[in-house]
Amino acid sequence: MNSLNIKQYHDGLLVSGLHDFSLPQILDCGQCFRWTPVGSNDAHWQGFAMGRQISIEQQSEDCFLFSPCTPEEFEQIWAPYFDLDCDYGIIKTALCCDPIMQEATSYAPGIRVLKQDGWETLCTFIISQNNNIKRIRGIVERFCELFGEAKDGGFDFPTAERLASATLEDLAPLRAGFRAKYLLDAAQKVSSGEVDLSLIPQLPYEEASALLQKIHGVGPKVADCSLLFGFHRLEAFPLDVWMKRAMKTLYPQGLPQEILPYRGIAQQYLFHYARMHPELFE
């Protein structure tokens, strides 16, 4: 982040020097669900994350307007959220030792793995099961409007404590189907401390995954998505339908050893590449 040039602009910040940073590639690659493009413009997105509503608009190749945003909010919230202290150029250079990963990273070189709120990510990936991105976004939006606190021009993500007191009938307007009972179980176990999310960053990966899988409806895939996108556990490697196809077709012998230190980030390049190239699996 030291190489960024940050200037106040009205109620926002102009941030230049952002590399390996594409709004549509980051925000529409299946890792988050509360961001939408403004109109038909892929260079301008708005969203609600980390208790804040914000608009981000690309001004030039490496310059973006974050608004509303103060220097303190950028440093404390948005720079960590977008993992700006990490040099993705170095990671991509390491991944490109493999020709398949070279093609995947070249296809979407602006992907970054977000550092989202752990509880929110757990819930959104419970909702994501056997679902498509458009419908996931709709359910998440209704979820926040129904149970979230009105804040900052939008709705904050519902807390586990607020949700734990709800019933299945209360969740009926979400139209979440079988996922509703899993959301309630997650809320009850997190709010009671049976599943203590504050332990996740320090636990060994296998123990962290097992802790999340105490929740009904959370299997290895949802646990890995939560660990990767909500707790930035880069050793997690979620295997959904697309990734199972990709591994079977592109890596039948498993990932090359050189990729393993970055497997969580490699997964996201590969997932997006596979999803955008279904012809690979025909």
GROMACS .gro file of C-alpha atoms in nm:
model
  282
    1MET     CA    1   0.000   0.000   0.000
    2ASN     CA    2   0.302   0.228   0.038
    3SER     CA    3   0.312   0.284  -0.339
    4LEU     CA    4  -0.044   0.422  -0.352
    5ASN     CA    5  -0.113   0.789  -0.408
    6ILE     CA    6  -0.422   0.897  -0.212
    7LYS     CA    7  -0.591   1.235  -0.256
    8GLN     CA    8  -0.908   1.377  -0.103
    9TYR     CA    9  -1.180   1.439  -0.363
   10HIS     CA   10  -1.505   1.590  -0.234
   11ASP     CA   11  -1.642   1.326   0.010
   12GLY     CA   12  -1.418   1.052  -0.126
   13LEU     CA   13  -1.065   0.954  -0.212
   14LEU     CA   14  -0.885   0.926  -0.544
   15VAL     CA   15  -0.653   0.628  -0.510
   16SER     CA   16  -0.392   0.582  -0.782
   17GLY     CA   17  -0.122   0.321  -0.820
   18LEU     CA   18  -0.364   0.028  -0.790
   19HIS     CA   19  -0.226  -0.266  -0.986
   20ASP     CA   20  -0.368  -0.616  -1.038
   21PHE     CA   21  -0.705  -0.463  -0.955
   22SER     CA   22  -1.018  -0.505  -1.169
   23LEU     CA   23  -1.357  -0.424  -1.019
   24PRO     CA   24  -1.561  -0.669  -1.233
   25GLN     CA   25  -1.304  -0.945  -1.197
   26ILE     CA   26  -1.289  -0.907  -0.817
   27LEU     CA   27  -1.655  -0.838  -0.747
   28ASP     CA   28  -1.818  -1.070  -1.001
   29CYS     CA   29  -1.606  -1.383  -0.966
   30GLY     CA   30  -1.826  -1.561  -0.715
   31GLN     CA   31  -1.661  -1.464  -0.387
   32CYS     CA   32  -1.901  -1.186  -0.275
   33PHE     CA   33  -2.267  -1.103  -0.330
   34ARG     CA   34  -2.343  -0.748  -0.214
   35TRP     CA   35  -2.184  -0.554  -0.499
   36THR     CA   36  -2.355  -0.444  -0.820
   37PRO     CA   37  -2.241  -0.246  -1.125
   38VAL     CA   38  -2.388   0.101  -1.163
   39GLY     CA   39  -2.596   0.087  -1.481
   40SER     CA   40  -2.415  -0.107  -1.751
   41ASN     CA   41  -2.077   0.032  -1.651
   42ASP     CA   42  -1.826  -0.234  -1.542
   43ALA     CA   43  -1.596   0.046  -1.426
   44HIS     CA   44  -1.835   0.167  -1.155
   45TRP     CA   45  -1.964  -0.054  -0.871
   46GLN     CA   46  -2.145   0.007  -0.548
   47GLY     CA   47  -2.180  -0.222  -0.252
   48PHE     CA   48  -2.227  -0.269   0.119
   49ALA     CA   49  -1.948  -0.443   0.309
   50MET     CA   50  -1.788  -0.426   0.652
   51GLY     CA   51  -2.078  -0.211   0.775
   52ARG     CA   52  -2.026   0.053   0.507
   53GLN     CA   53  -2.193   0.146   0.181
   54ILE     CA   54  -1.949   0.266  -0.082
   55SER     CA   55  -1.917   0.345  -0.450
   56ILE     CA   56  -1.595   0.266  -0.638
   57GLU     CA   57  -1.542   0.406  -0.986
   58GLN     CA   58  -1.242   0.357  -1.211
   59GLN     CA   59  -1.108   0.692  -1.334
   60SER     CA   60  -0.808   0.570  -1.533
   61GLU     CA   61  -0.601   0.255  -1.569
   62ASP     CA   62  -0.472   0.256  -1.210
   63CYS     CA   63  -0.684   0.528  -1.046
   64PHE     CA   64  -1.014   0.468  -0.861
   65LEU     CA   65  -1.255   0.695  -0.675
   66PHE     CA   66  -1.377   0.555  -0.341
   67SER     CA   67  -1.678   0.750  -0.209
   68PRO     CA   68  -1.784   0.828   0.050
   69CYS     CA   69  -1.455   0.744   0.217
   70THR     CA   70  -1.213   0.906   0.459
   71PRO     CA   71  -0.838   0.830   0.471
   72GLU     CA   72  -0.895   0.646   0.800
   73GLU     CA   73  -1.171   0.429   0.652
   74PHE     CA   74  -0.959   0.347   0.350
   75GLU     CA   75  -0.664   0.243   0.566
   76GLN     CA   76  -0.865   0.051   0.824
   77ILE     CA   77  -1.141  -0.101   0.608
   78TRP     CA   78  -1.096  -0.092   0.231
   79ALA     CA   79  -0.722  -0.150   0.198
   80PRO     CA   80  -0.746  -0.471   0.407
   81TYR     CA   81  -1.076  -0.571   0.240
   82PHE     CA   82  -0.916  -0.561  -0.106
   83ASP     CA   83  -0.589  -0.714   0.025
   84LEU     CA   84  -0.390  -0.417  -0.101
   85ASP     CA   85  -0.083  -0.497   0.109
   86CYS     CA   86  -0.036  -0.815  -0.095
   87ASP     CA   87   0.164  -0.800  -0.419
   88TYR     CA   88  -0.042  -1.012  -0.657
   89GLY     CA   89   0.215  -0.955  -0.931
   90ILE     CA   90   0.462  -1.168  -0.736
   91ILE     CA   91   0.200  -1.438  -0.679
   92LYS     CA   92   0.103  -1.449  -1.047
   93THR     CA   93   0.469  -1.479  -1.145
   94ALA     CA   94   0.498  -1.782  -0.918
   95LEU     CA   95   0.175  -1.936  -1.049
   96CYS     CA   96   0.278  -1.887  -1.411
   97CYS     CA   97   0.538  -2.159  -1.382
   98ASP     CA   98   0.242  -2.377  -1.480
   99PRO     CA   99   0.098  -2.320  -1.833
  100ILE     CA  100  -0.263  -2.375  -1.725
  101MET     CA  101  -0.234  -2.124  -1.442
  102GLN     CA  102  -0.057  -1.886  -1.676
  103GLU     CA  103  -0.362  -1.894  -1.902
  104ALA     CA  104  -0.605  -1.858  -1.610
  105THR     CA  105  -0.422  -1.561  -1.456
  106SER     CA  106  -0.388  -1.395  -1.796
  107TYR     CA  107  -0.763  -1.429  -1.851
  108ALA     CA  108  -0.847  -1.237  -1.531
  109PRO     CA  109  -0.527  -1.067  -1.408
  110GLY     CA  110  -0.718  -0.825  -1.184
  111ILE     CA  111  -0.865  -1.081  -0.944
  112ARG     CA  112  -0.792  -1.041  -0.572
  113VAL     CA  113  -0.917  -1.259  -0.288
  114LEU     CA  114  -1.118  -1.034  -0.058
  115LYS     CA  115  -1.086  -1.027   0.321
  116GLN     CA  116  -1.455  -1.027   0.407
  117ASP     CA  117  -1.639  -1.056   0.737
  118GLY     CA  118  -1.628  -1.418   0.852
  119TRP     CA  119  -1.989  -1.444   0.974
  120GLU     CA  120  -2.128  -1.279   0.660
  121THR     CA  121  -1.922  -1.505   0.436
  122LEU     CA  122  -2.035  -1.817   0.622
  123CYS     CA  123  -2.401  -1.721   0.571
  124THR     CA  124  -2.366  -1.622   0.206
  125PHE     CA  125  -2.198  -1.949   0.118
  126ILE     CA  126  -2.464  -2.145   0.306
  127ILE     CA  127  -2.709  -1.960   0.081
  128SER     CA  128  -2.494  -2.035  -0.226
  129GLN     CA  129  -2.551  -2.413  -0.211
  130ASN     CA  130  -2.709  -2.544  -0.533
  131ASN     CA  131  -2.776  -2.187  -0.635
  132ASN     CA  132  -2.675  -1.935  -0.903
  133ILE     CA  133  -2.515  -1.597  -0.841
  134LYS     CA  134  -2.819  -1.389  -0.941
  135ARG     CA  135  -3.047  -1.579  -0.703
  136ILE     CA  136  -2.788  -1.576  -0.424
  137ARG     CA  137  -2.771  -1.197  -0.449
  138GLY     CA  138  -3.149  -1.172  -0.428
  139ILE     CA  139  -3.169  -1.388  -0.117
  140VAL     CA  140  -2.882  -1.202   0.051
  141GLU     CA  141  -3.046  -0.866  -0.027
  142ARG     CA  142  -3.378  -0.979   0.123
  143PHE     CA  143  -3.193  -1.127   0.421
  144CYS     CA  144  -3.028  -0.793   0.499
  145GLU     CA  145  -3.347  -0.592   0.449
  146LEU     CA  146  -3.546  -0.827   0.671
  147PHE     CA  147  -3.299  -0.880   0.957
  148GLY     CA  148  -3.023  -0.622   0.915
  149GLU     CA  149  -2.996  -0.285   1.083
  150ALA     CA  150  -3.058   0.021   0.865
  151LYS     CA  151  -2.720   0.188   0.839
  152ASP     CA  152  -2.520   0.418   0.616
  153GLY     CA  153  -2.787   0.437   0.346
  154GLY     CA  154  -2.838   0.060   0.332
  155PHE     CA  155  -2.873  -0.242   0.557
  156ASP     CA  156  -2.595  -0.397   0.761
  157PHE     CA  157  -2.556  -0.773   0.750
  158PRO     CA  158  -2.773  -0.942   1.018
  159THR     CA  159  -2.589  -1.045   1.332
  160ALA     CA  160  -2.591  -1.402   1.455
  161GLU     CA  161  -2.763  -1.284   1.774
  162ARG     CA  162  -3.045  -1.115   1.582
  163LEU     CA  163  -3.100  -1.417   1.358
  164ALA     CA  164  -3.080  -1.673   1.641
  165SER     CA  165  -3.412  -1.556   1.782
  166ALA     CA  166  -3.594  -1.596   1.448
  167THR     CA  167  -3.804  -1.891   1.334
  168LEU     CA  168  -3.831  -2.069   1.002
  169GLU     CA  169  -4.158  -1.885   0.947
  170ASP     CA  170  -3.973  -1.555   0.994
  171LEU     CA  171  -3.729  -1.659   0.719
  172ALA     CA  172  -4.001  -1.760   0.472
  173PRO     CA  173  -3.987  -1.423   0.283
  174LEU     CA  174  -3.626  -1.496   0.191
  175ARG     CA  175  -3.739  -1.779  -0.039
  176ALA     CA  176  -3.417  -1.957   0.059
  177GLY     CA  177  -3.568  -2.306   0.063
  178PHE     CA  178  -3.378  -2.574   0.256
  179ARG     CA  179  -3.101  -2.324   0.330
  180ALA     CA  180  -3.315  -2.137   0.584
  181LYS     CA  181  -3.281  -2.406   0.851
  182TYR     CA  182  -2.903  -2.406   0.799
  183LEU     CA  183  -2.889  -2.028   0.851
  184LEU     CA  184  -3.081  -2.062   1.176
  185ASP     CA  185  -2.854  -2.341   1.298
  186ALA     CA  186  -2.548  -2.132   1.212
  187ALA     CA  187  -2.687  -1.832   1.401
  188GLN     CA  188  -2.776  -2.037   1.708
  189LYS     CA  189  -2.437  -2.210   1.726
  190VAL     CA  190  -2.236  -1.894   1.662
  191SER     CA  191  -2.436  -1.676   1.903
  192SER     CA  192  -2.414  -1.941   2.178
  193GLY     CA  193  -2.039  -1.977   2.133
  194GLU     CA  194  -2.061  -2.342   2.033
  195VAL     CA  195  -1.897  -2.236   1.708
  196ASP     CA  196  -1.658  -1.957   1.809
  197LEU     CA  197  -1.558  -1.775   1.489
  198SER     CA  198  -1.291  -1.576   1.674
  199LEU     CA  199  -1.087  -1.899   1.701
  200ILE     CA  200  -1.075  -1.958   1.324
  201PRO     CA  201  -0.770  -1.741   1.242
  202GLN     CA  202  -0.549  -1.923   1.496
  203LEU     CA  203  -0.669  -2.281   1.456
  204PRO     CA  204  -0.489  -2.529   1.229
  205TYR     CA  205  -0.671  -2.553   0.898
  206GLU     CA  206  -0.822  -2.898   0.964
  207GLU     CA  207  -0.955  -2.791   1.305
  208ALA     CA  208  -1.095  -2.466   1.165
  209SER     CA  209  -1.278  -2.659   0.893
  210ALA     CA  210  -1.412  -2.913   1.143
  211LEU     CA  211  -1.539  -2.635   1.369
  212LEU     CA  212  -1.741  -2.480   1.086
  213GLN     CA  213  -1.874  -2.821   0.988
  214LYS     CA  214  -2.046  -2.849   1.326
  215ILE     CA  215  -2.316  -2.635   1.163
  216HIS     CA  216  -2.587  -2.832   0.982
  217GLY     CA  217  -2.554  -2.783   0.609
  218VAL     CA  218  -2.188  -2.683   0.621
  219GLY     CA  219  -1.974  -2.942   0.447
  220PRO     CA  220  -1.615  -2.923   0.323
  221LYS     CA  221  -1.697  -2.692   0.030
  222VAL     CA  222  -1.892  -2.430   0.228
  223ALA     CA  223  -1.633  -2.450   0.506
  224ASP     CA  224  -1.351  -2.391   0.258
  225CYS     CA  225  -1.533  -2.097   0.096
  226SER     CA  226  -1.587  -1.944   0.440
  227LEU     CA  227  -1.224  -2.000   0.537
  228LEU     CA  228  -1.085  -1.859   0.213
  229PHE     CA  229  -1.311  -1.558   0.156
  230GLY     CA  230  -1.409  -1.478   0.514
  231PHE     CA  231  -1.095  -1.558   0.711
  232HIS     CA  232  -0.831  -1.533   0.435
  233ARG     CA  233  -0.708  -1.886   0.501
  234LEU     CA  234  -0.519  -1.926   0.174
  235GLU     CA  235  -0.462  -2.298   0.232
  236ALA     CA  236  -0.835  -2.354   0.169
  237PHE     CA  237  -0.923  -2.485  -0.177
  238PRO     CA  238  -1.302  -2.496  -0.229
  239LEU     CA  239  -1.424  -2.765  -0.467
  240ASP     CA  240  -1.761  -2.685  -0.619
  241VAL     CA  241  -1.898  -2.830  -0.944
  242TRP     CA  242  -1.680  -2.604  -1.160
  243MET     CA  243  -1.364  -2.674  -0.964
  244LYS     CA  244  -1.425  -3.050  -0.965
  245ARG     CA  245  -1.457  -3.035  -1.343
  246ALA     CA  246  -1.144  -2.821  -1.368
  247MET     CA  247  -0.939  -3.051  -1.150
  248LYS     CA  248  -1.057  -3.363  -1.332
  249THR     CA  249  -0.989  -3.215  -1.677
  250LEU     CA  250  -0.691  -2.986  -1.620
  251TYR     CA  251  -0.515  -3.136  -1.318
  252PRO     CA  252  -0.599  -3.509  -1.301
  253GLN     CA  253  -0.278  -3.566  -1.104
  254GLY     CA  254  -0.345  -3.276  -0.866
  255LEU     CA  255  -0.192  -2.931  -0.848
  256PRO     CA  256   0.180  -2.894  -0.920
  257GLN     CA  257   0.388  -2.860  -0.606
  258GLU     CA  258   0.495  -2.506  -0.697
  259ILE     CA  259   0.135  -2.381  -0.682
  260LEU     CA  260   0.049  -2.521  -0.340
  261PRO     CA  261   0.177  -2.224  -0.133
  262TYR     CA  262  -0.076  -2.004  -0.316
  263ARG     CA  263  -0.352  -2.260  -0.368
  264GLY     CA  264  -0.634  -2.044  -0.228
  265ILE     CA  265  -0.556  -1.761  -0.468
  266ALA     CA  266  -0.487  -2.007  -0.751
  267GLN     CA  267  -0.832  -2.156  -0.688
  268GLN     CA  268  -1.002  -1.825  -0.757
  269TYR     CA  269  -0.819  -1.765  -1.085
  270LEU     CA  270  -0.897  -2.122  -1.188
  271PHE     CA  271  -1.262  -2.111  -1.076
  272HIS     CA  272  -1.332  -1.793  -1.273
  273TYR     CA  273  -1.150  -1.926  -1.578
  274ALA     CA  274  -1.342  -2.255  -1.568
  275ARG     CA  275  -1.679  -2.085  -1.518
  276MET     CA  276  -1.615  -1.857  -1.816
  277HIS     CA  277  -1.496  -2.144  -2.040
  278PRO     CA  278  -1.755  -2.423  -2.011
  279GLU     CA  279  -1.644  -2.553  -2.352
  280LEU     CA  280  -1.338  -2.700  -2.177
  281PHE     CA  281  -1.559  -2.964  -2.021
  282GLU     CA  282  -1.782  -3.065  -2.313
   0.00000   0.00000   0.00000
